[in-house]
XYZ file of C-alpha atoms in Angstrom:
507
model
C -5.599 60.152 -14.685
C -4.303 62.061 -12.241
C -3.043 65.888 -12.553
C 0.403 66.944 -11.548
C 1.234 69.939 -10.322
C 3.732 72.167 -11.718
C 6.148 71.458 -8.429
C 5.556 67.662 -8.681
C 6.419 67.777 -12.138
C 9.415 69.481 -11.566
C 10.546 66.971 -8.808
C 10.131 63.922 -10.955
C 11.828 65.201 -13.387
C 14.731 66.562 -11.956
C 15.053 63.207 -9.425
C 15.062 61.395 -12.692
C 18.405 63.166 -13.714
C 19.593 62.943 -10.643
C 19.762 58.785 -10.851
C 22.362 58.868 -13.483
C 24.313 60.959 -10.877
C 23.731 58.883 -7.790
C 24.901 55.937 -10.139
C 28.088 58.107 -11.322
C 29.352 58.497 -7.805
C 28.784 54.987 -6.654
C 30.974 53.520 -9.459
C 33.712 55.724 -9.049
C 33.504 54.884 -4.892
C 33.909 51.560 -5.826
C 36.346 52.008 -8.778
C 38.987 54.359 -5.849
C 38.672 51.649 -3.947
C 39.714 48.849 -6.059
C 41.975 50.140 -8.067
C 43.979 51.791 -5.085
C 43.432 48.481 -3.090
C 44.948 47.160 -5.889
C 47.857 49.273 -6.698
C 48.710 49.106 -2.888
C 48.963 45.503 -3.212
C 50.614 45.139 -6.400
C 53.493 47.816 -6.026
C 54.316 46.180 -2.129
C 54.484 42.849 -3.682
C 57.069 43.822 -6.088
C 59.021 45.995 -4.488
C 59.238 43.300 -1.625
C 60.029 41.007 -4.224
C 62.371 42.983 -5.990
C 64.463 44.282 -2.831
C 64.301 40.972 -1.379
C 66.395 39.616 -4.659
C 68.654 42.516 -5.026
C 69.576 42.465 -1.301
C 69.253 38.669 -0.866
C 69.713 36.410 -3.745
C 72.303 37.866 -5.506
C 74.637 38.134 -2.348
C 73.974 34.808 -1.549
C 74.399 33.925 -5.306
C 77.645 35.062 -5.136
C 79.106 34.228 -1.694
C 77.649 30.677 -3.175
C 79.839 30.541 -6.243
C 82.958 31.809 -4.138
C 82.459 28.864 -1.763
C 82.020 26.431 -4.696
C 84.823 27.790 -6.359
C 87.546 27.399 -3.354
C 85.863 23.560 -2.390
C 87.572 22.655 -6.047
C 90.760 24.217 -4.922
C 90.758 22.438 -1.331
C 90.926 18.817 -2.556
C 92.903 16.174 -1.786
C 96.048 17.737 -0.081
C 95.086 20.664 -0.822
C 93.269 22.572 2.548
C 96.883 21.382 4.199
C 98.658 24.011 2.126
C 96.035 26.760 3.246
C 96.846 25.917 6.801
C 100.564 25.909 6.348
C 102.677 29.273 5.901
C 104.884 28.195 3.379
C 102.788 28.410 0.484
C 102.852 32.596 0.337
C 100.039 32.545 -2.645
C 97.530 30.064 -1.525
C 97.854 32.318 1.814
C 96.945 34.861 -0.053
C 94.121 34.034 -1.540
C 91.422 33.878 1.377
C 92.697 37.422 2.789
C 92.203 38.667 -1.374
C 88.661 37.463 -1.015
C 87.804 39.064 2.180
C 89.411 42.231 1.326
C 87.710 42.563 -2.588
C 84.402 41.623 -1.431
C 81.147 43.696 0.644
C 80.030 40.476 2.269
C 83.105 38.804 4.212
C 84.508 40.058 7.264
C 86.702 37.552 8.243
C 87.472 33.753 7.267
C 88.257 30.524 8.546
C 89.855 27.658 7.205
C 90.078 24.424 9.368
C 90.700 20.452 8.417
C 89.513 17.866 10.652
C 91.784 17.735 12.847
C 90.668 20.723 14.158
C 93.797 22.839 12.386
C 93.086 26.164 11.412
C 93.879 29.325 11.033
C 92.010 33.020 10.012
C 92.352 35.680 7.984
C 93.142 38.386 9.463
C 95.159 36.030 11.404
C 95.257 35.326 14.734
C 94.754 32.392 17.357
C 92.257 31.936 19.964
C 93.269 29.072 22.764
C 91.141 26.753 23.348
C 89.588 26.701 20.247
C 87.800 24.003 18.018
C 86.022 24.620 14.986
C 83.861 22.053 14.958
C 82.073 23.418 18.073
C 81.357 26.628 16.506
C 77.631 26.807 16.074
C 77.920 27.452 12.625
C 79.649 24.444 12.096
C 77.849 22.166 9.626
C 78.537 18.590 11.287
C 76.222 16.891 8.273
C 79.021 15.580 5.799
C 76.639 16.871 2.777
C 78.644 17.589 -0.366
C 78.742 21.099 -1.883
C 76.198 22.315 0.818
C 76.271 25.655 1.945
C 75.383 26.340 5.232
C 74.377 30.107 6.967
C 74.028 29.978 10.821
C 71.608 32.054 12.513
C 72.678 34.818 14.231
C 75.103 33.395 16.993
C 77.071 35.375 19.378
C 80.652 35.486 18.920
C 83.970 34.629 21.116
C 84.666 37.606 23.270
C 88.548 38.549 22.476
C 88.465 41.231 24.860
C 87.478 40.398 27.976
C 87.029 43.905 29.207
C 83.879 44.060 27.146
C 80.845 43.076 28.455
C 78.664 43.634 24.933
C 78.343 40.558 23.439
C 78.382 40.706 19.623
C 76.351 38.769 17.307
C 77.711 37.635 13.951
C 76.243 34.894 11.329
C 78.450 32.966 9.148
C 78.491 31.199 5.893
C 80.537 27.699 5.618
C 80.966 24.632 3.486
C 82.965 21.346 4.084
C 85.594 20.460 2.132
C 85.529 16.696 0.593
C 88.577 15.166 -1.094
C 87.859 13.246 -4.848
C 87.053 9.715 -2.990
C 84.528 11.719 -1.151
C 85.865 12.039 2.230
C 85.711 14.867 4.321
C 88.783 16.726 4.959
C 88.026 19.999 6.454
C 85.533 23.336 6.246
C 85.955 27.211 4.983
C 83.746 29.935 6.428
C 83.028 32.887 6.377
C 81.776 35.838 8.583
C 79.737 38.087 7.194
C 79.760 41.726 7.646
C 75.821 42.817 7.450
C 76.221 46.533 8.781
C 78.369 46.456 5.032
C 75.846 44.879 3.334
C 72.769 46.849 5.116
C 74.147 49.761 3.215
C 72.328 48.510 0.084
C 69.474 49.489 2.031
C 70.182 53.175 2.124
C 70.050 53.657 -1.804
C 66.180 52.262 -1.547
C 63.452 54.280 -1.914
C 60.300 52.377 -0.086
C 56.643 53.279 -1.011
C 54.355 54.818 1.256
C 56.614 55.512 3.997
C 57.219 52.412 4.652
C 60.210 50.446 6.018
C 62.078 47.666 4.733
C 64.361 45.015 6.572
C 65.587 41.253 6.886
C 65.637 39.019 9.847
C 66.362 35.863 10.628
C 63.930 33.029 11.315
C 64.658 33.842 15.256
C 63.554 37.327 14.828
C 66.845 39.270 15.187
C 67.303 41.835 12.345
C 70.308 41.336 10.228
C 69.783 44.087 7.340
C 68.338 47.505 8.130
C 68.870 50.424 6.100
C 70.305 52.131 9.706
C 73.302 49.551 10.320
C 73.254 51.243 13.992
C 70.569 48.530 14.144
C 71.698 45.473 12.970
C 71.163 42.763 15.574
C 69.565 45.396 17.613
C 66.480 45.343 16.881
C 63.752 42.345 16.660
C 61.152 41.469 14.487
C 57.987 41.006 16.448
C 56.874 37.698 17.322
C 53.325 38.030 15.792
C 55.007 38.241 12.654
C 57.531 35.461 12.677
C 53.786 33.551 13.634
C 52.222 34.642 10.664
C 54.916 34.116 8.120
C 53.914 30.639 7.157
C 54.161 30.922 3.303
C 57.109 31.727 1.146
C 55.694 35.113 0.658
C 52.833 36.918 1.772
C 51.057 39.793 4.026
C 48.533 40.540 6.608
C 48.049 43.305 8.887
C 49.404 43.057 12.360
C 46.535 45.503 14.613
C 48.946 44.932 17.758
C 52.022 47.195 15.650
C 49.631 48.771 13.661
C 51.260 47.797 10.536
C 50.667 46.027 7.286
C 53.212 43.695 6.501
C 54.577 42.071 3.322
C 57.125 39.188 2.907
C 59.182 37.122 1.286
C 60.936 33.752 2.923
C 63.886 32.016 2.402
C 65.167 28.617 3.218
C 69.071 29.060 2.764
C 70.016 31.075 4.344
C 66.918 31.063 6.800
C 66.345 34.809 6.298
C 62.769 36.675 5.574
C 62.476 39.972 3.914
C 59.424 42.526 5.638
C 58.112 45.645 4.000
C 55.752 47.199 6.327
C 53.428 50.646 6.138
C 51.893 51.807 8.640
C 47.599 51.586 8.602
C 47.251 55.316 9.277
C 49.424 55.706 5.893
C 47.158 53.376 4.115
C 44.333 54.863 5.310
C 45.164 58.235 4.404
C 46.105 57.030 0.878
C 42.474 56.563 0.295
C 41.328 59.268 2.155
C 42.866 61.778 -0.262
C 41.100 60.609 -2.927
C 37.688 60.032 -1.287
C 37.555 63.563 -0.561
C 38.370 64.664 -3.665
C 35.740 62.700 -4.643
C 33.167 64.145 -1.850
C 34.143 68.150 -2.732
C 33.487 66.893 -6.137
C 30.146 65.264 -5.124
C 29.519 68.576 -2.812
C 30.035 71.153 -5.347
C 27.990 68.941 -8.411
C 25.448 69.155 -5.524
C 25.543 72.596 -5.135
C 25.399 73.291 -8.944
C 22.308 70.475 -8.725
C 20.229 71.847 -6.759
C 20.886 75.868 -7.795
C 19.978 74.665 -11.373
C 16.826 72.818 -9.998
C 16.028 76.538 -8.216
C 16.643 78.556 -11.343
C 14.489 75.950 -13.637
C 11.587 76.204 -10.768
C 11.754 80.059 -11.804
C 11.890 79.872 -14.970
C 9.595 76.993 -15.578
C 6.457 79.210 -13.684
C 7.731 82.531 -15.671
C 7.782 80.370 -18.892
C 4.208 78.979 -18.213
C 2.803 82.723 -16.856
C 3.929 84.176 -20.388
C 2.864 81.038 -22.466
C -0.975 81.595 -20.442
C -0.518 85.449 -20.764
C 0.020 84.717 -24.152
C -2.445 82.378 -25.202
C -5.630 84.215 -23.541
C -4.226 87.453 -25.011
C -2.957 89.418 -22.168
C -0.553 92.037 -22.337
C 2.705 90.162 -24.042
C 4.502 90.964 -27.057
C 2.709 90.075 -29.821
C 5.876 88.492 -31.941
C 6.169 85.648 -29.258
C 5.060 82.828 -30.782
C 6.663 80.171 -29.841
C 9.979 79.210 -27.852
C 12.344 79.684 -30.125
C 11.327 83.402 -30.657
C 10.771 83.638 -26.845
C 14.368 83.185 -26.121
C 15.357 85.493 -29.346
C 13.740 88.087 -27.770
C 15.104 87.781 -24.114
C 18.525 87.314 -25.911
C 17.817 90.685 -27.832
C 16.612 92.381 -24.884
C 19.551 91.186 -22.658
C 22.071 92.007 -25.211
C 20.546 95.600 -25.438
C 20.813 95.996 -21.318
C 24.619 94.879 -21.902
C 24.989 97.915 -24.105
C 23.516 100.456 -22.269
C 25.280 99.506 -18.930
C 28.618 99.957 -21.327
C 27.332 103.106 -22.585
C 26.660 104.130 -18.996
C 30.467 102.644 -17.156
C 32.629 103.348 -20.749
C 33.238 106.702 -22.327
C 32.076 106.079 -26.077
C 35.436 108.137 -27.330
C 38.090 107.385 -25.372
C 37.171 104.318 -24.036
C 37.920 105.018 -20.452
C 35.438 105.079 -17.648
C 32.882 107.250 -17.434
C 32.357 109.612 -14.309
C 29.645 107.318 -13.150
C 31.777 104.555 -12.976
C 34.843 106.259 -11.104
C 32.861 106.935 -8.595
C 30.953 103.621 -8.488
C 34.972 102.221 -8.157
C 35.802 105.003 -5.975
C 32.917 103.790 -3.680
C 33.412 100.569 -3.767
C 37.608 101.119 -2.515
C 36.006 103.084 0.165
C 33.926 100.880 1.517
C 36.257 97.851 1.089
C 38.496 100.386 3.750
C 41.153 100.121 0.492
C 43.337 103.460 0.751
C 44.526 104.616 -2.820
C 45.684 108.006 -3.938
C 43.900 109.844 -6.797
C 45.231 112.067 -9.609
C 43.524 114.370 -12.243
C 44.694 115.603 -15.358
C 43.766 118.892 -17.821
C 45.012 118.999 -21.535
C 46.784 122.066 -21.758
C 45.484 124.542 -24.184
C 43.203 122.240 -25.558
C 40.361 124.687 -26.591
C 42.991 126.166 -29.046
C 43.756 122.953 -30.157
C 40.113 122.706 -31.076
C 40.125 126.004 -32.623
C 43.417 125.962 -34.467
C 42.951 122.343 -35.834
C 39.782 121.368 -35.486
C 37.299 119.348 -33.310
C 38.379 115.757 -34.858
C 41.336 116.342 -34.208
C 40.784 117.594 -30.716
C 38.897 114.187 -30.197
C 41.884 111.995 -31.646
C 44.536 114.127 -29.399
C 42.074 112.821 -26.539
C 41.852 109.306 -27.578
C 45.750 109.249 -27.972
C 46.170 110.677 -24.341
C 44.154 108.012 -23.153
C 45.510 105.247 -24.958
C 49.097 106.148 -23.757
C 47.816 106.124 -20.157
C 45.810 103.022 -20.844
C 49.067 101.199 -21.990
C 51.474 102.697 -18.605
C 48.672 102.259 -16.230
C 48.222 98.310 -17.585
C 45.248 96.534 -16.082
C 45.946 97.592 -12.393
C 44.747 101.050 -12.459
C 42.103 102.644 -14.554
C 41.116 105.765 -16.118
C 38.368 107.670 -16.354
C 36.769 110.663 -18.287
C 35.673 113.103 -15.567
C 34.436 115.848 -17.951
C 35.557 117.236 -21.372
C 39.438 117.274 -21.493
C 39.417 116.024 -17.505
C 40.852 112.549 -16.867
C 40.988 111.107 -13.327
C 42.981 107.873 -12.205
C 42.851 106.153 -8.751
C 45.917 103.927 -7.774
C 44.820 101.257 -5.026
C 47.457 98.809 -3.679
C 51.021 101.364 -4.559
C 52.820 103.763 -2.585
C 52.524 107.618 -3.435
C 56.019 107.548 -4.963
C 54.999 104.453 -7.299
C 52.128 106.513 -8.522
C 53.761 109.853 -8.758
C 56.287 107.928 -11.044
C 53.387 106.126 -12.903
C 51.469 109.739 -13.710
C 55.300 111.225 -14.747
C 56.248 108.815 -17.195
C 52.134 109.320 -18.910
C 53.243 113.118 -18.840
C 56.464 112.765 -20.365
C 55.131 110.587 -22.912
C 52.758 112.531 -23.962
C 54.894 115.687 -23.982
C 57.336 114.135 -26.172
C 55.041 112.743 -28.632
C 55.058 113.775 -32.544
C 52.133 114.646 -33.886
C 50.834 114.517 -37.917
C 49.865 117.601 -37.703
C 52.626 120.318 -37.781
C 53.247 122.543 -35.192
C 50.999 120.480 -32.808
C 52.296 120.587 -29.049
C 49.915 118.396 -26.754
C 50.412 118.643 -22.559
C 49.160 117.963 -19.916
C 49.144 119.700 -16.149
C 47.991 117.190 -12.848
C 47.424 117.693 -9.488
C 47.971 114.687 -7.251
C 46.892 113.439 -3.625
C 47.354 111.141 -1.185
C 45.246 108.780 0.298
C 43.511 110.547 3.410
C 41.423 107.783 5.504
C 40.023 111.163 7.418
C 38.199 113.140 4.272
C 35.829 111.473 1.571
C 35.982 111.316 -1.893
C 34.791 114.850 -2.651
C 37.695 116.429 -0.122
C 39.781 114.488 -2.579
C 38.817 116.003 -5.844
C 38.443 119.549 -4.476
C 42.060 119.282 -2.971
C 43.156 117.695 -6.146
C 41.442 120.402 -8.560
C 43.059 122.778 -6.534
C 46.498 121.187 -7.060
C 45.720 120.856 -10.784
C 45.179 124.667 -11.024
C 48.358 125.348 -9.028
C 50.273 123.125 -11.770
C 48.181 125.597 -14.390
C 49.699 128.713 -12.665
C 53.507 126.966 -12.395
C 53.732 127.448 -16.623
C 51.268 123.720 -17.318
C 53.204 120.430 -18.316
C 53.645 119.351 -14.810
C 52.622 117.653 -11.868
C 52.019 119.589 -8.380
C 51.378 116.711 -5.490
C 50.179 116.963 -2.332
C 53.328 116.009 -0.055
């Protein structure tokens, strides 16, 4: 059999794990891309569907049962009272309708004799209904007819802009059947585009209608109706009732939904780039992931290498008796004592960094921070503090309470200074605090409010008066630490001198 090395080993095993990995990523590749494919496809679909029947069918359902409804009141005689101006309330009825209604813009009412007349009123000469384009010359009972986008007759000549219009009629038959004249209506589409505005359309995309010749008649901006065009590649590849595809020439993906009556189709379309990006989101959210499980990987397989070989040395050192602590015996008391040992180097670098009565930092470790600020070019000011008369408080009331006056003076400074700025035991009844990141004034304030504090504080034990005196300085990018302290120590005596219980900065 053959041997493996240690390395070998290491790489097997480790390329092992990493399979389960490998396989991890691969499903959720696949997994983004179906189920976004999928939710892309599912959410247009509806919301073409559901757009295309609040904007669509329910208009048409309506101007449908309005048609329906005044055929029943047209028979017989009936369309000849419409025409005429005696009767004041079946005049009245049409120009109600128009009025009370989104859709209409006008109406026409016309037998067949080619008598008519529309609401609003007025007369156009020559004029003949039956040669209207949306005139529906198949004598098909209760049929409702909308015309394609036509244009309309120019009333003012002085325009040259033609204007396009589409229209909704019906002929009128009498009870033996017999055709005896037509309503229709105009509809007003900039009035009913304005549906359009309250939709909200996924992805960025845009919705509109258009008729089967390719001239939009519903867009959210009415400034475009009849305007603008659908392109032709589209109207070519609309062949189903609804449907998509992607159209590279526009550079759009493009849902629909067709009707037959009126010969409208309704488009949602996104642009590709928007698609695109929809999955590109998530497949780099997926690579960082990938990237940083990498990193983690391969820094694991690093720090195994290590301590694989260090694990074997002390197992060999062990077993042919070389210089190794005699109570390792087996793994489990391997790792007890690294645990031991490391806990015990956690305690001495406390002990060494955290004053054991106070629980500030020790002199070592201000000027490990101090350092550190320095060479990060971080400008802060410094301030150091003396108890005042605190070798009589030692000798009037005793050393314990000496010690508890100093943990108390600390604790007070701990909770004004919060977690921003520390404090540190320089030496006996010496504490020193460095304020990075604040103006002077914010630290002067800061180092006042500690004094007053402590000033004002009762004691248990009677007649017990605890101050402090500080001298404070400036940030100086010029001099080093130790210019600092010395011109701070000197301040500090000053504040002695000026009666103790107060602060002398360097201004």
């Amino acid at each position: 059999m053959k041997k493996l090395s240690t390395n070998k080993a290491i790489i097997i095993n480790m390329s092992v794990m990493l399979i389960p990995f490998i396989f991890l990523c691969t499903c959720a590749f696949f997994y983004i891309k179906y189920e976004k494919e999928s939710d892309f496809r599912d959410t247009m679909r509806r919301f073409t569907d559901n757009s295309a029947k609040s904007c669509v069918e329910r208009p048409v359902d309506e101007m449908k049962l309005l048609l329906l409804s005044l055929s029943d009141n047209m028979k017989g005689d009936a369309i000849e009272k419409y025409l005429s101006s005696e009767y004041i309330d079946l005049n009245m009825v049409i120009p109600s309708i128009v009025d009370s209604t989104m859709f209409f813009s006008s109406a026409l009412v016309s037998d067949v004799f080619e008598n008519y007349k529309i609401y609003p009123e007025i007369k156009i000469s020559p004029f003949a209904p039956s040669a209207r384009p949306w005139y529906p010359h198949a004598g098909i009972k209760d049929e409702i007819i909308f015309s394609d986008p036509y244009e309309t007759l120019k009333l003012d000549r002085s325009k040259e802009q033609s204007k396009l219009s589409v229209t909704v009629s019906m002929n009128i038959f009498d009870s033996h059947s017999q055709q005896v004249g037509n309503v229709a209506f105009d509809l007003d589409m900039k009035n009913m585009s304005r549906m359009l505005q309250e939709v909200s359309i996924p992805y960025d995309g845009r919705f509109e209608i258009a008729s089967r010749s390719g001239v939009v008649v519903m867009y959210s901006n009415t400034d475009d109706v009849f305007k603008r065009t659908i392109p032709k590649s589209w109207l070519v590849k609309t062949t189903e009732r609804y449907g998509s595809f992607v159209d590279e020439e526009t550079g759009k993906i493009v849902y629909y939904r067709a009707y037959n009556n009126p010969g409208w189709i309704a488009y949602t379309s996104v642009n590709i780039a928007t698609y695109t990006n929809t999955f590109e989101s998530e497949y780099k959210l997926l690579a960082l992931v990938i990237l940083i499980s990498s990193v983690f990987y391969f820094v694991v397989i690093a720090l195994f290498r290590i301590y694989f070989k260090r694990l074997i040395s002390l197992l060999y050192m062990s077993s042919n008796g070389l210089e190794v602590n005699s109570q390792v015996e087996n793994f489990e008391s391997l790792y007890e004592g690294m645990v031991q040992k490391h806990k015990h180097l956690k305690e001495v670098e406390t002990l060494s960094v955290t004053d054991t009565l106070t629980q500030a930092g020790t002199r070592r470790k201000f000027e490990q921070d101090a350092s550190d600020l320095h060479n990060k070019n971080i400008r802060f000011h410094l301030a150091i503090i003396d108890l005042d008369n605190f070798k009589q408080i030692n000798d009037t009331f005793g050393h314990p309470v000496g010690d508890t006056v100093l943990k108390n003076v600390c604790r007070i400074g701990t909770r004004i200074m919060g977690d921003d700025y520390s404090i540190y035991r320089f030496g006996g009844e010496e504490l020193v605090v460095i304020f990075p990141g604040i103006t002077f004034k914010q630290s002067y304030e800061l180092m006042d409010e500690w004094r007053n504090e402590v000033a004002e504080r009762i004691w248990r034990e009677e007649s017990l008066k605890v101050t402090f005196s500080c001298g404070m300085v400036e940030a100086d990018s010029e001099h080093g630490l130790d210019k600092m302290l010395e011109q701070a120590d000197k301040l500090l005596y000053q504040a002695k001198k000026n009666g103790k219980n107060c602060i002398v900065a360097d201004l």
